[in-house]
XYZ file of C-alpha atoms in Angstrom:
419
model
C -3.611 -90.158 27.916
C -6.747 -87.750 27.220
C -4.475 -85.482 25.555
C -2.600 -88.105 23.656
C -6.063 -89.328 21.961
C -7.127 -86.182 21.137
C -3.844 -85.068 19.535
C -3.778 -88.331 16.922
C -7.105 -87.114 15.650
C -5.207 -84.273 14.468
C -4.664 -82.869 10.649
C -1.253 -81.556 9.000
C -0.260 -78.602 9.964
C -0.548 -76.671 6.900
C -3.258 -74.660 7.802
C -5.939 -77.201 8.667
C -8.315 -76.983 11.276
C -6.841 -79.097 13.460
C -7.893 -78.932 17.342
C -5.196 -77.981 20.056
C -5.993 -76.201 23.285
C -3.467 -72.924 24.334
C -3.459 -71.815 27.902
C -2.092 -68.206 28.379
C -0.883 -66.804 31.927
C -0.865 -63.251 32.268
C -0.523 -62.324 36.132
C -1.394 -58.603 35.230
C -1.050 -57.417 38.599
C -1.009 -53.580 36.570
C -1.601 -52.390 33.783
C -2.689 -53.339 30.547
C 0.968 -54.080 29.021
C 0.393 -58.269 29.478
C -3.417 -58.475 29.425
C -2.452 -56.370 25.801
C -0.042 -58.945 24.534
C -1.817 -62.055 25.539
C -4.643 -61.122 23.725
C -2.948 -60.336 20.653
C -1.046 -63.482 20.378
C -4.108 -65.166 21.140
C -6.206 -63.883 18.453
C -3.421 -64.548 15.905
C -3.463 -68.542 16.776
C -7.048 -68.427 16.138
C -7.439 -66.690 13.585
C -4.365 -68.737 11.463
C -5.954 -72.455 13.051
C -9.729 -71.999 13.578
C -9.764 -75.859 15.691
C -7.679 -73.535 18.125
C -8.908 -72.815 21.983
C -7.644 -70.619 24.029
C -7.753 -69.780 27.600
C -6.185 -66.692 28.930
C -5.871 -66.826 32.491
C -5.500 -63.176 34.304
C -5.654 -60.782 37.269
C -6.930 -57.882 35.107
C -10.110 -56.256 36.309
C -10.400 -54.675 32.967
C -10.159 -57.873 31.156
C -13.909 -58.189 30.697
C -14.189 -54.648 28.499
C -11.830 -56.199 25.455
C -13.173 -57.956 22.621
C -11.198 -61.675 22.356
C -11.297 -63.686 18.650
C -13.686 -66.832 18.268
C -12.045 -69.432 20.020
C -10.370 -67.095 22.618
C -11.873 -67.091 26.325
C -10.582 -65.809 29.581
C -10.592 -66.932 33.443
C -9.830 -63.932 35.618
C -8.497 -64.950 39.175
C -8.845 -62.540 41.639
C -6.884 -59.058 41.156
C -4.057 -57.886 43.202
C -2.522 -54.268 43.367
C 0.881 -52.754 43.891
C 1.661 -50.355 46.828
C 3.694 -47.265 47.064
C 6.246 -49.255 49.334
C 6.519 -51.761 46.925
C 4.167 -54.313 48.924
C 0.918 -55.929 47.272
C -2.293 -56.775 48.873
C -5.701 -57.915 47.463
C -7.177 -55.535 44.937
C -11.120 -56.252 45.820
C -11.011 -58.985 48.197
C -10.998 -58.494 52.450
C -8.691 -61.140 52.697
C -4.477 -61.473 53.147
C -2.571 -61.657 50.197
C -1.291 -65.078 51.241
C -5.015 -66.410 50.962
C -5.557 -63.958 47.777
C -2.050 -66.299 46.312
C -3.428 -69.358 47.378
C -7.203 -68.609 46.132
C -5.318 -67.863 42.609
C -3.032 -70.814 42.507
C -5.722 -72.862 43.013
C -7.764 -71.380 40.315
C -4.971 -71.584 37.637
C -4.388 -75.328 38.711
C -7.897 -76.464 38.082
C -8.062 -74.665 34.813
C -5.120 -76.673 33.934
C -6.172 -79.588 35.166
C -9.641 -79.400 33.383
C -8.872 -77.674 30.259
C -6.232 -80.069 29.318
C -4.074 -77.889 27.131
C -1.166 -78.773 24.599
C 0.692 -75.551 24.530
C 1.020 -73.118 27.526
C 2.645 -69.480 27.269
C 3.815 -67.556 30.389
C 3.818 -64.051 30.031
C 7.308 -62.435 31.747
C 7.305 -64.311 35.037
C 8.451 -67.855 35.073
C 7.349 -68.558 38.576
C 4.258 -66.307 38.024
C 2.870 -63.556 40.576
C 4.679 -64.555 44.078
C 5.557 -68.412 42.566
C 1.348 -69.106 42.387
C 2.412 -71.008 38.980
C 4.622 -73.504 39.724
C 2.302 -76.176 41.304
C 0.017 -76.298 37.790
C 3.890 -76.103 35.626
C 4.750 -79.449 37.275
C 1.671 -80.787 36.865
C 2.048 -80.057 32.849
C 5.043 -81.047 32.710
C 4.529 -84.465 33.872
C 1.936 -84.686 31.182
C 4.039 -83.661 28.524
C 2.718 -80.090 28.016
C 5.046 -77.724 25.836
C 5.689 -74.573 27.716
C 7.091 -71.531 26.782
C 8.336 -68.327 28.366
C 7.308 -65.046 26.561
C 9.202 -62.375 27.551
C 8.866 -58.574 25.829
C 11.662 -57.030 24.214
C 13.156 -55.649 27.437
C 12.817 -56.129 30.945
C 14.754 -54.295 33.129
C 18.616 -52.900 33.736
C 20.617 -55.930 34.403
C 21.746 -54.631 38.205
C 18.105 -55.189 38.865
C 16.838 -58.301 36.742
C 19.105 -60.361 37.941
C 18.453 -59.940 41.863
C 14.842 -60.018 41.043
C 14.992 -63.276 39.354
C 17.148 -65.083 41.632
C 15.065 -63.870 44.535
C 12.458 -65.336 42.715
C 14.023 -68.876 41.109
C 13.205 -67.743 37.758
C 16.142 -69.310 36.396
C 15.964 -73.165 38.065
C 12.012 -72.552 37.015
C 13.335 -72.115 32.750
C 15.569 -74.619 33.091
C 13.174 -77.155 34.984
C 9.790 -76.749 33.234
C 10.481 -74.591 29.668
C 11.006 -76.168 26.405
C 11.621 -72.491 25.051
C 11.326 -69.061 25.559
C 10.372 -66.821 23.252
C 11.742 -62.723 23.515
C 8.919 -60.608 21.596
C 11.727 -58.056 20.161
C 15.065 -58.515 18.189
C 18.635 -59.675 19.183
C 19.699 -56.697 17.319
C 18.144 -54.461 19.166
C 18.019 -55.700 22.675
C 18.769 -58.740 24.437
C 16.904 -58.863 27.700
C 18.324 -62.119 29.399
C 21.709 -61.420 28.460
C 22.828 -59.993 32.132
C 21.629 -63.403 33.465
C 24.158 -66.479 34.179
C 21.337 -69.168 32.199
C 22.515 -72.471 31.820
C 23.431 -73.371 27.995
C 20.578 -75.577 27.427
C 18.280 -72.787 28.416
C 20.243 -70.144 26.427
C 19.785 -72.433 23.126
C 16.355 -72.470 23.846
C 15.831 -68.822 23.178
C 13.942 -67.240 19.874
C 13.544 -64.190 18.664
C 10.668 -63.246 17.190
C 10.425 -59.748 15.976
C 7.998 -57.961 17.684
C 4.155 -58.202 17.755
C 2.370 -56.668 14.643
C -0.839 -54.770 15.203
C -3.857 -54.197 12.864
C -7.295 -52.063 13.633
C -9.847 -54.352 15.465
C -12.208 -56.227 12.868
C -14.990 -54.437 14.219
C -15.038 -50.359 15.257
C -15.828 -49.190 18.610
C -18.887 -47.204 20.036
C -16.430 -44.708 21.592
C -17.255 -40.914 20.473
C -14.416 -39.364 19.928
C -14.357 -35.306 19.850
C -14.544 -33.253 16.795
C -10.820 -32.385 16.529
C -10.266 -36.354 15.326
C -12.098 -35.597 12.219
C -8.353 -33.377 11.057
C -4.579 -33.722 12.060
C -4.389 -34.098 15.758
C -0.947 -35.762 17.908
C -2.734 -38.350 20.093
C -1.369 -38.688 23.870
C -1.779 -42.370 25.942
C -0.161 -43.068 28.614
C -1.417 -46.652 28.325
C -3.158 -47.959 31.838
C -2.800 -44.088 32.772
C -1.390 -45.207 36.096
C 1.797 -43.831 36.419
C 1.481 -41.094 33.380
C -0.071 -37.850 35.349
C 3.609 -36.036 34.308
C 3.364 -36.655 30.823
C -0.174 -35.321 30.884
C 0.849 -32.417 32.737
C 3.731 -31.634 30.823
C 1.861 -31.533 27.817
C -1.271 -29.628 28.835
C 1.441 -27.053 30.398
C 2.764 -27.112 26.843
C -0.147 -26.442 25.239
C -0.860 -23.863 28.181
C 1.867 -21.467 27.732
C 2.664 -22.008 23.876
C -0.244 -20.348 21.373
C 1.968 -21.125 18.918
C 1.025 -25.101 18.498
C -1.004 -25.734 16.034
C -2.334 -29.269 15.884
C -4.749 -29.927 18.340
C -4.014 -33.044 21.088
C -6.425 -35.419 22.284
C -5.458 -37.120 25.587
C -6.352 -40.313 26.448
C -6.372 -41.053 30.488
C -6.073 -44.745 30.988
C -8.455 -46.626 32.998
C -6.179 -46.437 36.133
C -5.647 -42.809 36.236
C -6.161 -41.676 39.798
C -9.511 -39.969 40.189
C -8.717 -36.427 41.791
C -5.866 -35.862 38.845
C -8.062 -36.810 36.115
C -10.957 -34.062 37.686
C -8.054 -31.760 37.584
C -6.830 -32.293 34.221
C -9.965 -32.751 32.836
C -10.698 -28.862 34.020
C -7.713 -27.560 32.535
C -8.523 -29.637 29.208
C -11.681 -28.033 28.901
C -10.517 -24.550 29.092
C -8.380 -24.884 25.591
C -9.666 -24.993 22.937
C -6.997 -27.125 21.349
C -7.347 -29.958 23.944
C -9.474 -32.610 24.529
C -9.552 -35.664 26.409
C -11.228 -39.326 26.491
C -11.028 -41.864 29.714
C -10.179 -44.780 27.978
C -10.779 -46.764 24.239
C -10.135 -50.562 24.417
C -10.121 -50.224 20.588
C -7.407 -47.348 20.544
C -5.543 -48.740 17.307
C -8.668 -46.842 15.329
C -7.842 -43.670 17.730
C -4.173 -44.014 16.766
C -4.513 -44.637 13.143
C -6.542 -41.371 12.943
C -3.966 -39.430 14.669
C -0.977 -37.351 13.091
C 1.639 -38.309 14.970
C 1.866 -40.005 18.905
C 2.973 -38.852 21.947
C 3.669 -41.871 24.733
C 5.788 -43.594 27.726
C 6.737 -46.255 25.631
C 5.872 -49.200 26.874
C 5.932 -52.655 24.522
C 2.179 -52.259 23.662
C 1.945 -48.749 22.517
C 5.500 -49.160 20.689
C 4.247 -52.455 19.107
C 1.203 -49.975 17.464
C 3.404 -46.907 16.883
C 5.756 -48.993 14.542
C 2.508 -50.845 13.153
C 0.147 -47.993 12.246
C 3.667 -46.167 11.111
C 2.843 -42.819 13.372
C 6.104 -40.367 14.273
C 6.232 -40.646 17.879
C 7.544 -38.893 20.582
C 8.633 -40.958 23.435
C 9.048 -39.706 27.229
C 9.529 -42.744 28.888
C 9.396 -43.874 32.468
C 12.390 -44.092 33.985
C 11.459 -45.487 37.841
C 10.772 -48.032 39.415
C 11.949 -49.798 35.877
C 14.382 -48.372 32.986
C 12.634 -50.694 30.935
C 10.634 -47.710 28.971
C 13.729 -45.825 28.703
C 16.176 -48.701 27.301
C 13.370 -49.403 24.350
C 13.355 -45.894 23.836
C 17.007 -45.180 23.423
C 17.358 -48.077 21.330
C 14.726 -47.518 19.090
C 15.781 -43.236 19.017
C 19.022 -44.777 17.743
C 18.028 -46.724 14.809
C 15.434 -43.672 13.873
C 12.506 -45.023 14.746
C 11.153 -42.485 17.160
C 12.426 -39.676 19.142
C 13.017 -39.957 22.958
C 11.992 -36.911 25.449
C 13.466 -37.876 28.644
C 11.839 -36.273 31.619
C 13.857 -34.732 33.789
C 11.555 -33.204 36.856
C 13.897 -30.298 37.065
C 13.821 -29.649 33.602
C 10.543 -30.194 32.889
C 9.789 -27.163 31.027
C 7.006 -26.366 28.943
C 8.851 -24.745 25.790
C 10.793 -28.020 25.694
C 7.784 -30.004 25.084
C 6.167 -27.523 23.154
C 9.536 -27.065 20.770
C 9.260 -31.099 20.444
C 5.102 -31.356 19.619
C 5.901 -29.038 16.840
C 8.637 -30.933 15.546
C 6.868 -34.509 15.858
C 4.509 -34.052 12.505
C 7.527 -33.825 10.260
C 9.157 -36.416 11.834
C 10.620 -40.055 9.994
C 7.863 -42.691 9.699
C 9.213 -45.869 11.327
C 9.062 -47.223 8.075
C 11.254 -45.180 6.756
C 13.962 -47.323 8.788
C 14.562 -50.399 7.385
C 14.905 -53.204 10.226
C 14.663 -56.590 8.705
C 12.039 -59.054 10.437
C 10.428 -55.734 13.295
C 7.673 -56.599 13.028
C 7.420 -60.374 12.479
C 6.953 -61.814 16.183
C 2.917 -63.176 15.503
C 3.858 -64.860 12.231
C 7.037 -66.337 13.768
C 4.616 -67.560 16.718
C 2.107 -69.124 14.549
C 5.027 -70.596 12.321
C 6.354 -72.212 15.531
C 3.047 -73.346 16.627
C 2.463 -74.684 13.211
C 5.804 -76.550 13.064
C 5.028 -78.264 16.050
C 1.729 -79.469 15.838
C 3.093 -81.224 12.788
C 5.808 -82.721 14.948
C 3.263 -83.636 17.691
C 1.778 -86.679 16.227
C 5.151 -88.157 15.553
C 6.222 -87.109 19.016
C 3.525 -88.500 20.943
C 3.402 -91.433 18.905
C 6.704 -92.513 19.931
C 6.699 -91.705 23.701
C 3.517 -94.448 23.541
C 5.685 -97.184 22.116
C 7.993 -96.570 24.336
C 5.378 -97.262 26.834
């Protein structure tokens, strides 16, 4: 009942002040792809409701170096990490990953329990990193808590999705604890749950939202950025940097055997760039003169906007900023263990909004790159394509939010007479 009081003290929802609490699950066992779009959607229900609090709960041990709107807070539970095979274990901890699981679950169940929240969002895994969710989702939803799914634009081939999600009981978890799910892309370009066999009160309960805008941070960074930012430069992230050592080394080898390019590139590792290939790139950086190279920016929007044009995997993050800051982009996306890079990239080559690379080892020849950097400058802007509603998924999120904390009152109201 704790909630219920504090919910009938609340205003209209036409942009009042009125107090809700948001709890955001990002399992981020990788990466910076969720940590990335939690904290975006987060900062856009503060900013648009300042009696707004929200908790983002993660694994990211990078989580700490990003700057978070007023009202916006984070409880890290301890990290995990992927293995070559495919297995995880505990990314700092001496301890089994069954124990790491447990430690977590129990971590995301007491913020639950004591934050209180009206509205929770789970990013991309209903069940949450090896099911550690579910005991805190049936909690909620015993209280009443809304919960949504968010799910990016794509997620994987269907031939592998749907294994993965059965495997998991994604599909009894949407039906049994989600009032909706939100997909952060459009219908028209994707559909990412399409392959699966959803029941039809689950499939109703799916919106599209456009996908998540992106504007330069309110404050600028303290990151120096070399000299060759101050003119036309193509800027190359490989977001987390984890898995993009052959797009780095496809492009220095570009640059390597091609005098002939003519803007400069400035490379930007990741912060999960393995150590002994970022020594060796950084060696080869420094010997041409039209490279250089930064470790990482957690304010790389300002790095972007600067830049000419954008050379990238393609994940949601980076394609979310491409299409925001309007930069022509060259896209070589990842195409194992996921085709998720690749599908977003052949979808968005086809309605002009970027061009796709793909990167065939065998073919991966320098000239080819080279032949494309020199074509990206004069490439279409993305707005130069007219896709109605791309990039509306953060006001369609705050609209939603907004339409139901005007419903909530009502809503709550009646479940107590009913009591």
């Amino acid at each position: 009942m704790a909630a219920a009081t504090r919910v009938e003290g609340a205003g209209s929802a036409g942009g009042g002040s009125e107090s809700a609490r948001v709890l955001i699950y990002s399992h981020d066992t990788f990466g910076l792809g969720h940590l990335r779009r939690s904290r975006a959607i987060a900062n856009a229900l503060v900013t648009d409701r300042p009696g707004v609090s929200v908790v983002i709960i993660s694994g990211s041990p990078v989580i700490g170096n990003f700057e978070f709107g007023s009202g916006v807070d984070y409880v890290r539970v301890p990290g995990v990490v992927k293995l070559p095979n495919g297995d995880y274990r505990s990314l700092n901890l001496n301890v089994e990953l069954d124990e790491a699981v447990g430690l977590r679950a129990a971590i995301i169940q007491q913020t639950a329990d004591t934050f209180g929240p009206d509205l929770v969002i789970v990013d991309k895994e209903p069940t949450g990193f090896r099911g550690e969710i579910v005991p805190a989702l049936e909690r909620l939803k015993e209280r009443g808590t809304r919960i949504v799914l968010g799910v990016r634009d794509v997620m994987d081939e269907p031939a592998l999705l749907v294994p993965e999600w059965e495997r998991k009981g994604a599909v009894d978890a949407l039906a049994a604890y989600y009032d909706e799910t939100w997909v952060y892309g459009l219908r028209e370009i994707y559909e990412p749950l399409s392959g699966l066999a959803l029941p039809g009160e689950v499939r109703q309960r799916i919106a599209y939202t456009g996908y998540l805008r992106r504007s330069l941070p309110q404050e600028p960074g303290f990151m120096r950025y070399p000299k060759s930012t101050k003119g036309p430069f193509i800027l190359l992230t490989t977001g987390g940097g984890g898995d993009g050592d052959d797009l780095i080394d496809w492009v220095i080898s570009a640059y390597e055997t091609d005098a002939g390019l003519d803007l400069p590139a400035v490379i930007v590792f990741g912060p999960f760039i393995n150590r002994d290939r970022r020594r060796s790139f950084a060696e080869r950086i420094a010997r041409h003169p039209k490279l250089d190279a930064i470790a990482f920016d957690t304010k790389l929007e300002y790095l972007m906007n600067r830049a000419t044009a954008v050379v990238a995997m393609g994940g949601y993050n980076t394609f979310c900023e491409v299409l925001s800051l309007d930069k022509p982009a060259l896209i070589v996306p990842r195409t194992s263990p996921r085709l998720e890079q690749y599908i977003r990239a052949m979808h968005a080559e086809r309605l002009g909004l970027v061009r796709m690379l793909v990167d065939d080892e065998a073919e991966r020849d320098p000239a080819r790159m080279a032949a494309a950097l020199r074509a990206l400058p004069a490439q279409k802007r993305p707005s130069q394509v007219i896709v109605p509603g791309l990039l509306d998924g953060l006001d369609v999120i705050q609209r939603r939010f907004a339409g139901w904390l005007a419903e909530r009152p009502r809503r709550i109201a009646i479940s107590e007479a009913a009591e």
